[in-house]
């Protein structure tokens, strides 16, 4: 990685801090609400439509604002946006598929998750749409996500860092790849 690339990545990395991601939530909820209303309208009238007529992604807007302030060059903005759409869609698709697959394979877990969500909603403990903080409070949902992702090697496989690492009383040499099972 050259110095210019490293500098560009450093400028964009703040966008991925958890506090930054959570701060996007109101905007994402607004856009998602508009999107769902548009879908409902098209469905109600049986209309065929272009699913993505505009390029309206929260992240893209944030990156463009950084570019406007002179913090990133235009080419770096395009690189960040393109990489994130590609990487984000793959990761999201794999993650969601894993969660759904394992829930379908284990209907008892699916029922437990449904019960947790219905109970929380019935007690008024979930906003609509569910917020990040609200989702964090659902222990079964969190366990389901973590377990499914842990079983998907494409998402959570690891490479041992320089010098090796001791995990659960066992030594792994540097560079070794492994999947952490729970």
Coordinates of C-alpha atoms in Angstrom, one line a residue, residues 23-92:
X23 CA -25.3 8.8 13.8
X24 CA -26.5 7.9 10.3
X25 CA -29.5 6.0 11.7
X26 CA -32.1 8.8 11.5
X27 CA -31.2 9.4 7.8
X28 CA -31.2 5.7 7.0
X29 CA -34.6 5.4 8.7
X30 CA -36.0 8.3 6.7
X31 CA -34.7 6.9 3.4
X32 CA -35.9 3.4 4.3
X33 CA -39.3 4.7 5.2
X34 CA -39.6 6.6 1.9
X35 CA -38.4 3.4 0.1
X36 CA -40.9 1.2 1.8
X37 CA -43.7 3.7 1.1
X38 CA -42.7 3.7 -2.6
X39 CA -42.7 -0.1 -2.7
X40 CA -46.1 -0.2 -1.1
X41 CA -47.5 2.3 -3.6
X42 CA -46.1 0.4 -6.5
X43 CA -47.4 -2.9 -5.1
X44 CA -50.9 -1.4 -4.5
X45 CA -51.1 -0.3 -8.1
X46 CA -49.3 -3.3 -9.6
X47 CA -46.7 -1.1 -11.2
X48 CA -43.4 -2.3 -12.6
X49 CA -40.6 0.1 -11.6
X50 CA -36.8 0.5 -11.4
X51 CA -35.7 -0.5 -8.0
X52 CA -32.7 1.8 -7.9
X53 CA -33.4 4.9 -10.0
X54 CA -31.2 7.1 -7.9
X55 CA -27.9 6.6 -6.2
X56 CA -29.0 7.7 -2.7
X57 CA -26.7 6.0 -0.1
X58 CA -26.0 7.5 3.3
X59 CA -22.3 6.7 3.0
X60 CA -22.0 8.3 -0.4
X61 CA -23.4 11.5 0.9
X62 CA -21.0 11.5 3.9
X63 CA -18.0 10.8 1.6
X64 CA -19.1 13.5 -0.8
X65 CA -19.2 16.0 2.1
X66 CA -15.7 15.1 3.0
X67 CA -14.6 15.6 -0.6
X68 CA -16.3 19.1 -0.7
X69 CA -14.3 20.1 2.4
X70 CA -11.1 19.2 0.5
X71 CA -10.3 16.2 2.8
X72 CA -10.4 13.7 -0.1
X73 CA -9.7 14.0 -3.8
X74 CA -12.6 13.1 -6.2
X75 CA -10.9 9.9 -7.3
X76 CA -10.5 8.8 -3.7
X77 CA -14.3 9.5 -3.1
X78 CA -15.1 7.3 -6.1
X79 CA -12.8 4.5 -4.8
X80 CA -14.3 4.6 -1.3
X81 CA -17.9 4.6 -2.6
X82 CA -17.2 1.8 -5.1
X83 CA -15.3 -0.4 -2.6
X84 CA -18.0 0.0 0.0
X85 CA -20.9 -0.7 -2.2
X86 CA -19.2 -3.9 -3.5
X87 CA -17.8 -5.0 -0.1
X88 CA -20.8 -3.9 1.8
X89 CA -23.3 -5.7 -0.4
X90 CA -21.3 -8.9 -0.4
X91 CA -20.9 -8.9 3.4
X92 CA -24.5 -7.9 4.0

